[in-house]
């Protein structure tokens, strides 16, 4: 089944949403300017609505059918990320321990970095063991803004 795509405006830039009736497969913020979609496909309207509610502080969590594509291990990591509460953070080591093996920290961090559903699968809530903001595909400034939006305690300031 083919994927539908829509571009929506967010406080972090223009986001590209991809998915179909089987679920959402992608949500990333574009680095370049892209035209906003005026008629959002039906399969993506709920995602667009929930993202808007999230940024308006009307929704702390998402309730969407997800269908990210990846390896079984990546999917396990992404499922674990969904358990991190709004406004809370965990470290990469804690993430590896939750997955059942503290030695998988690098593999878990790599899977975290390949998360295709930014914000919706909250990879931004994973921080370094020293409390620093590390490793966010969308840029550390976006990670900081998301954590500030959620009211999470942040030690490192970027600017």
PDB file of C-alpha atoms in Angstrom:
ATOM      1  CA  UNK A   1       0.000   0.000   0.000  1.00  0.00           C
ATOM      2  CA  UNK A   2       1.408   3.374  -0.969  1.00  0.00           C
ATOM      3  CA  UNK A   3       2.314   6.005   1.585  1.00  0.00           C
ATOM      4  CA  UNK A   4       0.621   9.360   1.887  1.00  0.00           C
ATOM      5  CA  UNK A   5       2.664  12.452   2.764  1.00  0.00           C
ATOM      6  CA  UNK A   6       1.788  15.778   4.317  1.00  0.00           C
ATOM      7  CA  UNK A   7       3.837  18.759   5.465  1.00  0.00           C
ATOM      8  CA  UNK A   8       2.706  20.643   8.556  1.00  0.00           C
ATOM      9  CA  UNK A   9       4.016  23.682  10.396  1.00  0.00           C
ATOM     10  CA  UNK A  10       5.431  23.140  13.903  1.00  0.00           C
ATOM     11  CA  UNK A  11       7.392  25.407  16.267  1.00  0.00           C
ATOM     12  CA  UNK A  12      10.493  23.393  15.290  1.00  0.00           C
ATOM     13  CA  UNK A  13      10.058  23.810  11.543  1.00  0.00           C
ATOM     14  CA  UNK A  14       8.079  22.116   8.811  1.00  0.00           C
ATOM     15  CA  UNK A  15       7.423  18.454   9.605  1.00  0.00           C
ATOM     16  CA  UNK A  16       6.899  15.706   7.056  1.00  0.00           C
ATOM     17  CA  UNK A  17       4.334  13.081   8.057  1.00  0.00           C
ATOM     18  CA  UNK A  18       4.149   9.797   6.145  1.00  0.00           C
ATOM     19  CA  UNK A  19       1.821   6.875   6.577  1.00  0.00           C
ATOM     20  CA  UNK A  20      -1.348   5.186   5.431  1.00  0.00           C
ATOM     21  CA  UNK A  21      -4.280   3.277   6.928  1.00  0.00           C
ATOM     22  CA  UNK A  22      -1.776   0.749   8.334  1.00  0.00           C
ATOM     23  CA  UNK A  23      -0.274   3.460  10.529  1.00  0.00           C
ATOM     24  CA  UNK A  24       2.182   6.292  10.741  1.00  0.00           C
ATOM     25  CA  UNK A  25       5.630   5.484   9.336  1.00  0.00           C
ATOM     26  CA  UNK A  26       7.439   8.776   9.556  1.00  0.00           C
ATOM     27  CA  UNK A  27       7.455  12.118  11.292  1.00  0.00           C
ATOM     28  CA  UNK A  28      10.566  14.245  10.833  1.00  0.00           C
ATOM     29  CA  UNK A  29      11.271  17.963  10.751  1.00  0.00           C
ATOM     30  CA  UNK A  30      12.726  19.109   7.446  1.00  0.00           C
ATOM     31  CA  UNK A  31      15.893  21.185   7.364  1.00  0.00           C
ATOM     32  CA  UNK A  32      14.836  23.025   4.219  1.00  0.00           C
ATOM     33  CA  UNK A  33      11.743  25.084   3.535  1.00  0.00           C
ATOM     34  CA  UNK A  34       8.895  23.000   2.171  1.00  0.00           C
ATOM     35  CA  UNK A  35       5.366  24.080   1.239  1.00  0.00           C
ATOM     36  CA  UNK A  36       2.727  23.298   3.847  1.00  0.00           C
ATOM     37  CA  UNK A  37       0.085  20.781   2.733  1.00  0.00           C
ATOM     38  CA  UNK A  38      -3.305  22.457   2.446  1.00  0.00           C
ATOM     39  CA  UNK A  39      -5.379  19.265   2.103  1.00  0.00           C
ATOM     40  CA  UNK A  40      -3.975  16.698   4.515  1.00  0.00           C
ATOM     41  CA  UNK A  41      -4.774  13.106   3.463  1.00  0.00           C
ATOM     42  CA  UNK A  42      -7.364  11.394   5.657  1.00  0.00           C
ATOM     43  CA  UNK A  43      -4.839   8.813   6.874  1.00  0.00           C
ATOM     44  CA  UNK A  44      -2.687  11.631   8.324  1.00  0.00           C
ATOM     45  CA  UNK A  45      -5.236  14.118   9.693  1.00  0.00           C
ATOM     46  CA  UNK A  46      -5.325  12.640  13.199  1.00  0.00           C
ATOM     47  CA  UNK A  47      -1.527  12.750  13.429  1.00  0.00           C
ATOM     48  CA  UNK A  48      -1.497  16.392  12.307  1.00  0.00           C
ATOM     49  CA  UNK A  49      -4.208  17.237  14.851  1.00  0.00           C
ATOM     50  CA  UNK A  50      -2.424  15.477  17.716  1.00  0.00           C
ATOM     51  CA  UNK A  51       0.917  17.148  16.924  1.00  0.00           C
ATOM     52  CA  UNK A  52      -0.795  20.540  16.988  1.00  0.00           C
ATOM     53  CA  UNK A  53      -2.409  19.642  20.334  1.00  0.00           C
ATOM     54  CA  UNK A  54       0.968  18.520  21.701  1.00  0.00           C
ATOM     55  CA  UNK A  55       2.592  21.846  20.838  1.00  0.00           C
ATOM     56  CA  UNK A  56      -0.414  23.746  22.248  1.00  0.00           C
ATOM     57  CA  UNK A  57       0.053  21.837  25.536  1.00  0.00           C
ATOM     58  CA  UNK A  58      -3.354  20.215  25.119  1.00  0.00           C
ATOM     59  CA  UNK A  59      -1.924  16.683  24.807  1.00  0.00           C
ATOM     60  CA  UNK A  60       1.066  15.129  26.607  1.00  0.00           C
ATOM     61  CA  UNK A  61       0.921  11.782  24.777  1.00  0.00           C
ATOM     62  CA  UNK A  62       0.003  10.575  21.335  1.00  0.00           C
ATOM     63  CA  UNK A  63      -2.681   8.013  20.570  1.00  0.00           C
ATOM     64  CA  UNK A  64      -1.909   7.035  16.995  1.00  0.00           C
ATOM     65  CA  UNK A  65      -1.575   3.808  15.056  1.00  0.00           C
ATOM     66  CA  UNK A  66       2.161   3.486  14.405  1.00  0.00           C
ATOM     67  CA  UNK A  67       3.887   1.414  11.742  1.00  0.00           C
ATOM     68  CA  UNK A  68       7.585   2.344  11.802  1.00  0.00           C
ATOM     69  CA  UNK A  69       9.856   0.332   9.562  1.00  0.00           C
ATOM     70  CA  UNK A  70      13.038  -1.107  11.047  1.00  0.00           C
ATOM     71  CA  UNK A  71      14.729  -4.181  12.451  1.00  0.00           C
ATOM     72  CA  UNK A  72      13.153  -6.134  15.295  1.00  0.00           C
ATOM     73  CA  UNK A  73      15.712  -4.663  17.709  1.00  0.00           C
ATOM     74  CA  UNK A  74      14.997  -1.113  16.527  1.00  0.00           C
ATOM     75  CA  UNK A  75      11.271  -1.719  17.002  1.00  0.00           C
ATOM     76  CA  UNK A  76      11.935  -2.977  20.552  1.00  0.00           C
ATOM     77  CA  UNK A  77      13.859   0.208  21.318  1.00  0.00           C
ATOM     78  CA  UNK A  78      11.120   2.393  19.831  1.00  0.00           C
ATOM     79  CA  UNK A  79       8.466   0.540  21.843  1.00  0.00           C
ATOM     80  CA  UNK A  80      10.502   1.134  25.013  1.00  0.00           C
ATOM     81  CA  UNK A  81      10.755   4.850  24.189  1.00  0.00           C
ATOM     82  CA  UNK A  82       6.962   5.039  24.243  1.00  0.00           C
ATOM     83  CA  UNK A  83       7.059   4.165  27.960  1.00  0.00           C
ATOM     84  CA  UNK A  84       9.033   7.301  28.932  1.00  0.00           C
ATOM     85  CA  UNK A  85       6.502   9.708  30.458  1.00  0.00           C
ATOM     86  CA  UNK A  86       5.978  13.260  29.210  1.00  0.00           C
ATOM     87  CA  UNK A  87       8.342  15.643  31.008  1.00  0.00           C
ATOM     88  CA  UNK A  88      10.717  12.876  32.139  1.00  0.00           C
ATOM     89  CA  UNK A  89      14.077  11.763  30.823  1.00  0.00           C
ATOM     90  CA  UNK A  90      16.156   8.608  31.047  1.00  0.00           C
ATOM     91  CA  UNK A  91      19.796   8.006  30.230  1.00  0.00           C
ATOM     92  CA  UNK A  92      21.107   5.829  27.434  1.00  0.00           C
ATOM     93  CA  UNK A  93      22.341   3.375  30.101  1.00  0.00           C
ATOM     94  CA  UNK A  94      18.890   3.241  31.707  1.00  0.00           C
ATOM     95  CA  UNK A  95      17.438   2.638  28.255  1.00  0.00           C
ATOM     96  CA  UNK A  96      19.795  -0.316  27.713  1.00  0.00           C
ATOM     97  CA  UNK A  97      18.924  -1.734  31.143  1.00  0.00           C
ATOM     98  CA  UNK A  98      15.193  -1.465  30.373  1.00  0.00           C
ATOM     99  CA  UNK A  99      15.900  -3.451  27.212  1.00  0.00           C
ATOM    100  CA  UNK A 100      17.443  -6.148  29.409  1.00  0.00           C
ATOM    101  CA  UNK A 101      21.151  -5.737  28.659  1.00  0.00           C
ATOM    102  CA  UNK A 102      23.318  -2.826  29.835  1.00  0.00           C
ATOM    103  CA  UNK A 103      25.938  -3.892  27.272  1.00  0.00           C
ATOM    104  CA  UNK A 104      23.576  -3.069  24.386  1.00  0.00           C
ATOM    105  CA  UNK A 105      23.922   0.646  25.123  1.00  0.00           C
ATOM    106  CA  UNK A 106      25.579   1.516  21.795  1.00  0.00           C
ATOM    107  CA  UNK A 107      23.155  -0.555  19.729  1.00  0.00           C
ATOM    108  CA  UNK A 108      20.224   0.950  21.653  1.00  0.00           C
ATOM    109  CA  UNK A 109      21.588   4.466  21.148  1.00  0.00           C
ATOM    110  CA  UNK A 110      21.990   3.756  17.435  1.00  0.00           C
ATOM    111  CA  UNK A 111      18.395   2.491  17.183  1.00  0.00           C
ATOM    112  CA  UNK A 112      17.249   5.561  19.120  1.00  0.00           C
ATOM    113  CA  UNK A 113      18.981   7.741  16.520  1.00  0.00           C
ATOM    114  CA  UNK A 114      17.204   5.939  13.685  1.00  0.00           C
ATOM    115  CA  UNK A 115      13.743   6.574  15.133  1.00  0.00           C
ATOM    116  CA  UNK A 116      11.578   7.605  12.146  1.00  0.00           C
ATOM    117  CA  UNK A 117       8.834   9.096  14.318  1.00  0.00           C
ATOM    118  CA  UNK A 118      10.441  12.079  16.050  1.00  0.00           C
ATOM    119  CA  UNK A 119       8.433  13.576  18.906  1.00  0.00           C
ATOM    120  CA  UNK A 120       5.679  10.928  18.592  1.00  0.00           C
ATOM    121  CA  UNK A 121       8.113   8.194  19.686  1.00  0.00           C
ATOM    122  CA  UNK A 122       9.937  10.369  22.227  1.00  0.00           C
ATOM    123  CA  UNK A 123      13.606   9.694  21.510  1.00  0.00           C
ATOM    124  CA  UNK A 124      14.284  13.275  22.653  1.00  0.00           C
ATOM    125  CA  UNK A 125      13.707  12.100  26.256  1.00  0.00           C
ATOM    126  CA  UNK A 126      16.949  10.084  26.282  1.00  0.00           C
ATOM    127  CA  UNK A 127      19.974  11.988  27.600  1.00  0.00           C
ATOM    128  CA  UNK A 128      23.595  11.313  28.516  1.00  0.00           C
ATOM    129  CA  UNK A 129      24.495   9.752  31.874  1.00  0.00           C
ATOM    130  CA  UNK A 130      25.859  13.109  33.027  1.00  0.00           C
ATOM    131  CA  UNK A 131      22.566  14.832  32.171  1.00  0.00           C
ATOM    132  CA  UNK A 132      23.884  16.322  28.944  1.00  0.00           C
ATOM    133  CA  UNK A 133      21.894  16.557  25.751  1.00  0.00           C
ATOM    134  CA  UNK A 134      23.466  14.207  23.265  1.00  0.00           C
ATOM    135  CA  UNK A 135      22.497  12.603  20.018  1.00  0.00           C
ATOM    136  CA  UNK A 136      19.368  13.994  18.410  1.00  0.00           C
ATOM    137  CA  UNK A 137      18.922  13.606  14.647  1.00  0.00           C
ATOM    138  CA  UNK A 138      16.959  16.854  14.496  1.00  0.00           C
ATOM    139  CA  UNK A 139      19.719  18.841  16.193  1.00  0.00           C
ATOM    140  CA  UNK A 140      20.382  19.415  19.865  1.00  0.00           C
ATOM    141  CA  UNK A 141      18.567  22.762  19.835  1.00  0.00           C
ATOM    142  CA  UNK A 142      15.336  20.942  18.888  1.00  0.00           C
ATOM    143  CA  UNK A 143      15.921  18.350  21.608  1.00  0.00           C
ATOM    144  CA  UNK A 144      16.397  21.142  24.139  1.00  0.00           C
ATOM    145  CA  UNK A 145      13.244  22.936  22.985  1.00  0.00           C
ATOM    146  CA  UNK A 146      11.193  19.728  23.207  1.00  0.00           C
ATOM    147  CA  UNK A 147      12.419  18.986  26.723  1.00  0.00           C
ATOM    148  CA  UNK A 148      11.757  22.585  27.785  1.00  0.00           C
ATOM    149  CA  UNK A 149       8.276  22.362  26.231  1.00  0.00           C
ATOM    150  CA  UNK A 150       7.647  19.265  28.356  1.00  0.00           C
ATOM    151  CA  UNK A 151       9.091  20.851  31.504  1.00  0.00           C
ATOM    152  CA  UNK A 152      11.897  18.301  31.827  1.00  0.00           C
ATOM    153  CA  UNK A 153      14.921  19.213  33.922  1.00  0.00           C
ATOM    154  CA  UNK A 154      17.896  19.997  31.672  1.00  0.00           C
ATOM    155  CA  UNK A 155      21.423  20.510  32.939  1.00  0.00           C
ATOM    156  CA  UNK A 156      23.167  21.554  29.735  1.00  0.00           C
ATOM    157  CA  UNK A 157      22.259  24.815  28.018  1.00  0.00           C
ATOM    158  CA  UNK A 158      23.174  25.235  24.394  1.00  0.00           C
ATOM    159  CA  UNK A 159      22.537  28.977  24.133  1.00  0.00           C
TER     160      UNK A 159
END
